[in-house]
Coordinates of C-alpha atoms and ligand atoms in Angstrom, one line a residue:
M1067 CA 34.1 -4.3 -26.6
K1068 CA 34.9 -5.7 -23.3
V1069 CA 31.9 -5.2 -20.0
L1070 CA 32.3 -5.5 -17.0
V1071 CA 29.2 -6.1 -14.6
I1072 CA 30.1 -6.0 -10.9
G1073 CA 28.5 -8.7 -8.6
G1074 CA 27.7 -12.7 -8.2
G1075 CA 23.7 -13.1 -8.2
G1076 CA 21.3 -14.6 -10.3
R1077 CA 20.7 -11.0 -11.4
E1078 CA 24.3 -10.3 -12.5
H1079 CA 23.8 -13.5 -14.7
A1080 CA 21.4 -12.7 -16.2
L1081 CA 22.6 -9.3 -17.1
A1082 CA 25.6 -10.9 -18.4
W1083 CA 24.0 -13.2 -20.3
R1084 CA 21.8 -10.2 -21.8
L1085 CA 25.7 -8.7 -22.6
A1086 CA 27.1 -11.1 -24.2
Q1087 CA 24.3 -11.4 -27.0
A1088 CA 25.2 -7.4 -28.1
T1089 CA 26.7 -7.2 -31.0
R1090 CA 29.2 -4.5 -30.6
V1091 CA 30.2 -6.7 -27.1
S1092 CA 33.8 -9.2 -27.2
R1093 CA 33.7 -10.2 -23.6
V1094 CA 31.9 -10.2 -20.7
Y1095 CA 33.7 -10.0 -17.4
V1096 CA 31.7 -10.8 -14.2
A1097 CA 33.5 -9.8 -11.0
P1098 CA 33.2 -12.0 -8.9
G1099 CA 30.6 -13.9 -10.5
N1100 CA 29.4 -17.7 -9.7
G1101 CA 29.9 -21.2 -10.6
G1102 CA 27.4 -20.3 -13.7
T1103 CA 29.6 -18.1 -15.3
A1104 CA 32.6 -19.7 -14.7
S1105 CA 31.5 -22.7 -15.7
D1106 CA 30.6 -21.0 -19.5
E1107 CA 32.9 -19.9 -21.6
R1108 CA 30.7 -16.7 -22.5
Y1109 CA 32.1 -15.1 -19.7
D1110 CA 35.6 -14.7 -17.6
C1111 CA 35.2 -14.4 -13.6
I1112 CA 37.5 -11.9 -11.8
D1113 CA 38.3 -12.4 -8.3
I1114 CA 38.5 -8.1 -7.3
T1115 CA 35.6 -6.9 -5.0
E1116 CA 37.2 -3.5 -3.5
P1117 CA 35.8 -0.5 -5.6
A1118 CA 39.6 0.9 -6.0
A1119 CA 41.3 -2.5 -6.7
L1120 CA 38.1 -3.3 -9.7
R1121 CA 38.6 0.3 -11.4
E1122 CA 42.3 -0.4 -11.2
W1123 CA 41.9 -3.9 -13.2
A1124 CA 39.0 -2.1 -15.3
I1125 CA 41.2 0.4 -16.6
K1126 CA 44.3 -1.8 -17.0
E1127 CA 41.9 -4.3 -19.2
K1128 CA 40.2 -1.2 -20.7
I1129 CA 36.7 -2.2 -19.8
A1130 CA 34.5 -0.1 -21.7
L1131 CA 31.3 -0.1 -19.8
T1132 CA 30.8 -1.6 -16.1
V1133 CA 27.5 -2.2 -14.9
V1134 CA 26.8 -2.5 -11.4
G1135 CA 24.6 -5.2 -9.8
P1136 CA 23.9 -5.4 -6.0
E1137 CA 23.1 -2.5 -3.6
A1138 CA 26.8 -3.0 -1.7
P1139 CA 29.4 -1.8 -3.9
L1140 CA 26.8 1.2 -5.0
A1141 CA 26.6 2.2 -1.5
A1142 CA 30.4 1.7 -1.3
G1143 CA 30.8 4.3 -3.7
V1144 CA 31.8 2.5 -6.7
V1145 CA 30.7 4.7 -9.1
D1146 CA 32.1 7.8 -7.9
E1147 CA 35.3 6.0 -7.8
F1148 CA 35.3 4.6 -11.6
R1149 CA 33.7 8.1 -12.7
E1150 CA 36.4 10.1 -11.1
H1151 CA 38.8 8.0 -13.1
G1152 CA 37.1 9.0 -16.7
L1153 CA 35.4 5.1 -16.8
R1154 CA 32.1 4.3 -18.2
I1155 CA 29.6 2.9 -15.4
F1156 CA 26.0 2.7 -14.8
G1157 CA 24.9 3.1 -11.5
P1158 CA 23.8 5.8 -9.4
T1159 CA 26.5 7.4 -7.0
Q1160 CA 27.2 6.8 -3.4
A1161 CA 24.9 10.2 -2.4
A1162 CA 22.1 8.6 -4.7
A1163 CA 22.1 5.4 -3.8
Q1164 CA 20.7 6.4 -0.2
L1165 CA 17.3 6.0 -1.5
E1166 CA 18.1 2.7 -0.7
S1167 CA 21.2 2.5 1.3
S1168 CA 19.3 4.5 3.7
K1169 CA 15.5 4.4 4.6
A1170 CA 15.6 7.6 6.7
F1171 CA 16.8 9.5 3.9
S1172 CA 14.2 7.7 1.3
K1173 CA 11.5 8.6 3.2
A1174 CA 12.3 12.3 4.4
F1175 CA 12.8 12.9 0.6
M1176 CA 9.6 11.3 -0.4
K1177 CA 7.7 13.3 2.0
R1178 CA 9.8 16.8 0.8
H1179 CA 9.2 15.8 -2.9
K1180 CA 5.0 14.8 -1.5
I1181 CA 5.8 11.4 -3.5
P1182 CA 2.8 8.8 -2.2
T1183 CA 4.5 6.3 0.5
A1184 CA 3.2 5.5 4.1
E1185 CA 3.0 7.7 7.1
Y1186 CA 6.4 8.0 9.1
E1187 CA 8.7 9.0 11.7
A1188 CA 12.1 8.3 12.2
F1189 CA 13.7 7.1 15.9
T1190 CA 17.3 7.1 17.4
D1191 CA 15.8 6.5 20.9
A1192 CA 14.1 3.8 21.9
A1193 CA 11.6 5.2 24.6
L1194 CA 9.9 7.6 22.0
A1195 CA 9.8 4.5 19.2
H1196 CA 8.1 2.9 21.5
A1197 CA 5.9 5.3 22.8
Y1198 CA 4.8 6.2 18.9
I1199 CA 3.6 2.6 18.5
D1200 CA 1.7 2.9 21.5
A1201 CA -0.2 5.7 20.0
K1202 CA -0.7 4.5 16.6
G1203 CA -1.3 0.7 17.4
A1204 CA -0.8 -2.1 15.3
P1205 CA -0.8 -3.4 12.4
I1206 CA 2.5 -1.3 12.5
V1207 CA 5.9 -1.6 10.2
V1208 CA 9.4 -1.3 11.8
K1209 CA 12.5 -0.7 9.5
A1210 CA 15.9 -0.2 10.1
D1211 CA 17.7 2.5 8.8
G1212 CA 21.0 0.8 7.3
L1213 CA 21.4 -2.0 4.4
A1214 CA 20.2 -5.2 6.2
A1215 CA 20.2 -7.9 3.1
G1216 CA 16.5 -8.1 3.3
K1217 CA 16.1 -8.4 6.8
G1218 CA 15.7 -5.2 8.1
V1219 CA 11.4 -4.7 7.8
V1220 CA 9.2 -6.2 10.8
V1221 CA 5.5 -6.1 9.1
A1222 CA 4.2 -6.4 13.0
M1223 CA 1.0 -7.7 13.3
T1224 CA 0.6 -6.7 17.1
A1225 CA 2.2 -4.1 19.0
Q1226 CA 4.0 -6.6 21.1
E1227 CA 5.9 -7.6 17.8
A1228 CA 6.6 -4.1 16.9
H1229 CA 8.8 -3.2 20.6
E1230 CA 10.6 -6.6 19.9
A1231 CA 11.6 -5.1 16.4
V1232 CA 12.4 -1.8 17.7
D1233 CA 14.3 -3.4 20.7
F1234 CA 15.9 -5.6 18.3
M1235 CA 16.9 -3.0 15.9
L1236 CA 18.0 0.3 18.2
V1237 CA 19.2 -1.8 21.7
D1238 CA 20.4 -5.1 20.3
N1239 CA 20.9 -4.5 16.4
K1240 CA 20.5 -8.5 16.1
F1241 CA 20.3 -8.3 12.5
G1242 CA 23.0 -7.3 12.0
V1243 CA 22.1 -3.6 9.7
S1244 CA 25.0 -1.3 8.9
H1245 CA 24.1 2.0 10.4
N1246 CA 24.5 5.0 8.7
E1247 CA 25.8 7.9 10.4
G1248 CA 24.7 8.8 13.4
G1249 CA 24.4 5.4 14.6
A1250 CA 21.6 2.7 15.0
R1251 CA 18.4 4.5 13.6
V1252 CA 14.6 3.2 12.7
V1253 CA 11.7 4.2 10.9
I1254 CA 8.4 3.3 12.1
E1255 CA 5.4 3.2 9.6
E1256 CA 1.9 2.8 8.3
F1257 CA 0.9 -0.6 7.5
L1258 CA -0.4 -0.4 4.0
Q1259 CA -2.8 -3.0 2.3
G1260 CA -2.9 -4.3 -1.4
E1261 CA -0.9 -6.1 -4.3
E1262 CA 2.9 -5.5 -4.7
A1263 CA 4.8 -4.7 -7.7
S1264 CA 8.5 -3.9 -8.8
F1265 CA 8.6 -1.0 -10.9
I1266 CA 12.0 -0.8 -12.5
V1267 CA 13.2 2.3 -14.7
L1268 CA 16.8 2.9 -16.5
C1269 CA 17.8 6.9 -15.9
D1270 CA 20.4 8.5 -17.1
G1271 CA 20.2 11.9 -14.8
K1272 CA 17.2 13.4 -16.8
N1273 CA 15.6 10.7 -19.1
V1274 CA 13.7 7.7 -17.6
T1275 CA 12.7 4.5 -19.8
A1276 CA 10.6 1.8 -17.6
L1277 CA 11.4 -1.6 -17.8
A1278 CA 8.7 -4.6 -18.1
T1279 CA 6.9 -4.8 -15.5
S1280 CA 7.5 -7.6 -13.0
Q1281 CA 6.5 -9.0 -9.9
D1282 CA 8.4 -11.2 -7.2
H1283 CA 7.4 -13.7 -4.5
K1284 CA 9.0 -12.6 -1.2
R1285 CA 7.9 -15.5 1.0
L1286 CA 10.0 -18.8 1.3
L1287 CA 6.6 -20.8 0.9
D1288 CA 3.5 -21.7 -1.4
N1289 CA 0.7 -19.3 -1.2
D1290 CA 3.0 -16.3 0.1
E1291 CA 3.1 -18.1 3.0
G1292 CA 6.6 -18.2 6.0
P1293 CA 9.5 -15.8 6.4
N1294 CA 10.7 -13.2 4.2
T1295 CA 13.4 -13.8 1.5
G1296 CA 15.0 -12.5 -0.8
G1297 CA 12.7 -13.2 -3.4
M1298 CA 11.4 -17.4 -4.6
G1299 CA 10.7 -16.5 -7.9
A1300 CA 9.5 -14.0 -10.0
Y1301 CA 7.7 -13.2 -13.8
S1302 CA 7.3 -10.3 -16.8
P1303 CA 5.0 -8.8 -17.0
A1304 CA 3.0 -8.1 -13.8
P1305 CA -1.1 -7.9 -14.5
V1306 CA -1.9 -5.8 -11.5
V1307 CA 0.0 -2.9 -13.3
T1308 CA -2.5 -1.9 -16.0
A1309 CA -2.0 0.9 -18.1
E1310 CA -3.4 3.0 -15.3
V1311 CA -1.5 2.0 -12.5
H1312 CA 1.5 2.1 -14.9
A1313 CA 0.9 6.0 -16.0
R1314 CA 0.2 7.0 -12.1
A1315 CA 3.5 5.3 -11.0
M1316 CA 5.4 7.5 -13.8
R1317 CA 3.4 10.7 -12.8
E1318 CA 3.0 10.1 -9.1
I1319 CA 6.3 8.5 -8.5
I1320 CA 9.3 7.8 -10.7
L1321 CA 9.2 11.6 -12.4
P1322 CA 8.9 13.2 -8.9
T1323 CA 11.9 11.1 -7.6
I1324 CA 14.1 12.1 -10.8
R1325 CA 13.4 15.8 -10.5
G1326 CA 13.5 15.7 -6.6
M1327 CA 16.8 14.0 -6.8
E1328 CA 17.9 16.4 -10.0
K1329 CA 16.7 19.6 -7.3
D1330 CA 18.1 18.4 -4.5
G1331 CA 21.6 18.7 -6.2
I1332 CA 22.3 14.6 -6.6
P1333 CA 21.3 13.8 -10.3
Y1334 CA 20.1 10.1 -10.7
T1335 CA 21.9 7.9 -12.7
G1336 CA 21.2 4.1 -12.9
F1337 CA 18.1 1.5 -12.2
L1338 CA 15.8 2.5 -10.1
Y1339 CA 13.1 0.0 -8.2
A1340 CA 10.2 1.4 -6.7
G1341 CA 8.7 -1.0 -4.4
L1342 CA 5.5 -0.1 -5.0
M1343 CA 2.2 -1.5 -3.2
I1344 CA -1.2 -1.1 -5.1
D1345 CA -4.7 -0.6 -3.4
A1346 CA -8.3 -2.0 -4.6
A1347 CA -8.4 1.1 -6.1
G1348 CA -5.2 1.1 -8.0
H1349 CA -3.0 3.9 -6.3
P1350 CA 0.3 3.0 -6.1
K1351 CA 2.3 3.9 -2.9
T1352 CA 6.2 3.6 -2.6
L1353 CA 7.2 0.6 0.1
E1354 CA 10.9 1.6 -0.7
F1355 CA 13.4 2.6 -3.1
N1356 CA 16.0 -0.2 -4.5
C1357 CA 18.7 2.1 -6.4
R1358 CA 19.7 -1.6 -9.0
M1359 CA 17.4 -3.7 -10.4
G1360 CA 15.7 -6.7 -8.6
D1361 CA 16.6 -10.6 -8.0
P1362 CA 15.1 -12.1 -9.3
E1363 CA 13.2 -10.0 -11.5
T1364 CA 15.8 -9.3 -13.6
Q1365 CA 15.7 -13.0 -15.2
P1366 CA 12.6 -13.0 -16.4
I1367 CA 13.4 -9.5 -17.2
M1368 CA 16.0 -9.9 -19.8
L1369 CA 14.5 -13.5 -21.3
R1370 CA 12.0 -10.8 -22.5
L1371 CA 14.5 -8.1 -23.3
K1372 CA 14.6 -7.5 -27.3
S1373 CA 16.8 -4.9 -27.4
D1374 CA 20.6 -4.8 -27.8
L1375 CA 21.5 -4.6 -23.7
F1376 CA 24.8 -2.9 -24.2
E1377 CA 23.4 -0.1 -26.7
V1378 CA 20.6 0.7 -23.5
F1379 CA 23.6 1.0 -21.5
W1380 CA 25.8 3.2 -23.9
H1381 CA 22.7 5.6 -24.3
A1382 CA 22.3 5.4 -20.5
T1383 CA 25.9 6.8 -20.0
D1384 CA 25.2 9.0 -22.3
G1385 CA 22.4 11.0 -21.2
T1386 CA 20.3 9.9 -24.4
L1387 CA 17.9 7.4 -23.2
D1388 CA 15.0 9.5 -24.8
Q1389 CA 16.8 8.1 -28.0
V1390 CA 15.8 4.3 -26.7
E1391 CA 12.6 2.6 -27.2
L1392 CA 12.9 -0.8 -25.3
Q1393 CA 11.8 -4.0 -27.4
W1394 CA 9.9 -7.1 -25.8
D1395 CA 9.0 -10.7 -26.0
R1396 CA 5.2 -10.4 -26.0
R1397 CA 5.7 -13.8 -23.9
V1398 CA 5.3 -14.5 -20.5
A1399 CA 8.5 -14.8 -18.9
L1400 CA 8.7 -16.7 -15.5
G1401 CA 11.2 -17.5 -12.8
V1402 CA 11.6 -19.8 -9.9
V1403 CA 14.3 -19.8 -7.6
M1404 CA 15.6 -23.0 -6.2
A1405 CA 17.0 -22.4 -2.8
A1406 CA 19.6 -24.3 -0.6
H1407 CA 18.7 -26.5 2.8
G1408 CA 18.0 -24.1 5.4
Y1409 CA 17.5 -20.6 3.4
P1410 CA 16.5 -18.2 4.6
L1411 CA 17.8 -18.5 7.9
S1412 CA 20.6 -20.8 8.0
P1413 CA 21.6 -22.1 4.4
R1414 CA 23.6 -24.9 3.3
K1415 CA 26.8 -24.9 1.6
G1416 CA 28.4 -27.7 -0.9
D1417 CA 25.9 -29.9 -1.9
R1418 CA 26.6 -31.0 -5.4
I1419 CA 24.2 -30.2 -8.4
T1420 CA 23.2 -32.1 -11.4
G1421 CA 20.7 -32.4 -14.1
I1422 CA 21.2 -28.7 -15.1
P1423 CA 19.7 -29.0 -18.8
A1424 CA 21.4 -27.4 -21.9
E1425 CA 20.4 -23.6 -22.3
A1426 CA 17.1 -23.4 -25.0
P1427 CA 15.6 -20.1 -26.2
D1428 CA 12.9 -20.2 -24.0
A1429 CA 14.6 -21.7 -20.9
V1430 CA 17.8 -20.4 -19.3
V1431 CA 19.0 -21.6 -15.7
F1432 CA 20.6 -18.5 -14.2
H1433 CA 23.0 -19.4 -11.2
A1434 CA 23.2 -17.5 -7.9
G1435 CA 25.0 -19.6 -4.7
T1436 CA 26.6 -21.9 -7.3
T1437 CA 31.0 -22.6 -7.3
L1438 CA 33.4 -24.5 -9.4
D1439 CA 35.0 -26.9 -6.8
N1440 CA 37.3 -29.0 -8.7
G1441 CA 35.1 -29.0 -11.9
E1442 CA 32.0 -29.7 -9.8
L1443 CA 29.1 -27.7 -8.9
K1444 CA 28.2 -27.2 -5.7
T1445 CA 25.8 -25.2 -3.7
S1446 CA 27.3 -21.7 -2.5
G1447 CA 24.2 -19.8 -0.8
G1448 CA 20.8 -19.4 -0.3
R1449 CA 19.2 -18.8 -3.1
V1450 CA 21.2 -21.4 -5.5
L1451 CA 19.8 -21.0 -8.8
C1452 CA 16.9 -19.5 -11.1
V1453 CA 15.3 -21.5 -13.7
T1454 CA 13.6 -19.0 -16.2
V1455 CA 11.3 -19.8 -18.9
L1456 CA 9.3 -18.0 -21.8
A1457 CA 6.1 -19.1 -22.8
D1458 CA 2.4 -18.2 -24.4
S1459 CA 0.8 -18.0 -21.3
V1460 CA 1.4 -18.1 -17.4
K1461 CA -0.4 -21.3 -17.0
L1462 CA 2.1 -22.7 -19.8
A1463 CA 5.1 -20.8 -18.6
Q1464 CA 4.8 -22.6 -14.9
Q1465 CA 4.5 -26.2 -16.6
R1466 CA 7.5 -25.2 -18.5
V1467 CA 9.6 -24.3 -15.3
Y1468 CA 8.1 -27.2 -13.1
E1469 CA 9.4 -29.3 -15.7
V1470 CA 12.7 -28.0 -15.8
A1471 CA 13.1 -27.4 -12.3
A1472 CA 12.2 -31.3 -11.4
R1473 CA 15.4 -32.2 -13.2
V1474 CA 17.9 -30.1 -11.3
K1475 CA 19.4 -32.0 -8.2
F1476 CA 20.8 -31.4 -5.0
D1477 CA 20.4 -32.1 -1.8
G1478 CA 17.6 -30.1 0.2
A1479 CA 16.7 -28.2 -2.8
Q1480 CA 13.5 -26.1 -2.2
Y1481 CA 11.6 -24.6 -3.9
R1482 CA 7.7 -22.8 -4.5
K1483 CA 5.2 -24.6 -6.5
D1484 CA 2.9 -21.7 -6.9
I1485 CA 5.5 -18.9 -8.8
G1486 CA 3.0 -16.7 -10.7
F1487 CA -0.4 -17.3 -9.0
R1488 CA -1.6 -13.9 -8.6
A1489 CA -1.0 -13.3 -12.6
L1490 CA -2.8 -16.8 -13.1
H1491 CA -6.3 -15.4 -12.0
A1492 CA -5.6 -11.5 -13.0
R1493 CA -8.2 -10.3 -15.1
N1494 CA -6.1 -7.1 -16.0
T1495 CA -4.3 -6.1 -19.9
P1496 CA -0.7 -5.4 -18.7
P1497 CA 0.3 -1.9 -20.8
N1498 CA 3.5 -4.0 -22.3
A1499 CA 2.1 -7.2 -22.4
Ligands
LIG1300 P1 10.9 -3.1 1.7 O1 12.5 -3.9 2.6 O2 10.7 -1.8 2.5 O3 10.6 -3.2 0.4 O4 10.3 -4.2 2.9 C1 9.7 -5.8 2.8 C2 8.5 -6.1 2.2 O5 8.0 -5.8 4.0 C3 7.8 -5.6 1.5 O6 8.1 -6.2 0.5 C4 6.1 -5.5 1.8 O7 5.9 -7.1 1.5 C5 7.0 -5.8 3.2 N1 6.5 -4.1 3.6 C6 7.1 -3.0 3.7 N2 6.6 -2.0 3.9 C7 5.5 -2.3 4.3 C8 4.2 -1.2 4.7 N3 4.3 -0.2 5.1 N4 2.9 -2.0 5.0 C9 3.0 -3.1 4.5 N5 4.0 -4.1 4.2 C10 5.3 -3.6 3.7
LIG1301 N1 13.4 -9.2 -5.2 C1 13.2 -8.1 -4.9 C2 14.5 -7.5 -4.7 O1 15.7 -7.7 -5.3 O2 14.6 -6.5 -3.8

């Protein structure tokens, strides 16, 4: 059977890579893909992004199953478009994807269904937002309502930073956020302390299957310093998600969300990613929902997945996820993102990439911002690629990943040297290690 993966990042490369190994899959198409999928004969790249055009193409090509990687096509309604024409696609509908595409929607949803999250208020009026900040004081968190490609959150350590963020978002729209209905809106919320983890599950509308736990590193520089990015590296499992935290997250966050969406008449299908903040007592709260897998979390998670991914998606689109038990490699998977010069503010494009080693059973380089230019591999985006390995411990995984990364060359390459440091010293035993 033919499958289609929508997207062109490292997450989509990793999904396509795992799907290409599935027994019943004859061909994997990626739209639009990247330099890595274009230069590998296991995949065909399709240069179509508009949902209706993709749907037409999928019908013509007799695509049996489509999986959506990024949030933008989901928010644009690609799942609705495919389903209306009888095509099998894994992802949330446009309405369900509001859990990610509108912070105001997801915060109101969590409040209504008593799902643990930071206290908050939503504002369209700047004067009221400023008054709320004055009343609450810093630290405080200001979030733009619409999709902002990871740039719509300001964790303000001073009231002045919070006031500036409100002006940026509500008055000047300096972050280029795509507004939802009703115009510019911000959510201002309580600052939460603890350790973050990515809690990602598959949903078929009713049943839920958790993926292996993971954690990413959002800051650009070592020791979690510097500006926020889309993610500089990730690993699985995440020791902070103990068996107890896992059970709590399922019971208090994931299941009430799936039941709540069903009750609200918007059944949730697709990946659901809860960004958790876990406090010192092991109580998780929801920082945000994403209606997709994480990038770069997908890369280590796919390296650990032993089950046939096509069959998993087949069940997920049949409403029979309760029949699926995912099998995981017991080893640690760890991925390091190599980013372009100038990332995240102004990534440079067009640098020639050399030295990518051939794929090994325990080391795969997933591409993201790369392109094939007259047969030459070049950088074409901020996060260029993600070197991902499997090893028996976090320490061994770090050694292996940096050995491989050192061989990959492009001008201005930047990457963190400490991915996994939080897992190195953790004493907890993860539930699915
Ligand atoms: P989000 O896009 O909502 O996940 O926010 C991006 C990052 O901002 C998160 O990964 C956290 O590091 C941080 N963040 C978001 N909300 C809060 C909060 N309420 N308290 C503390 N940090 C937060
Ligand atoms: N790695 C964070 C995200 O995908 O949102």
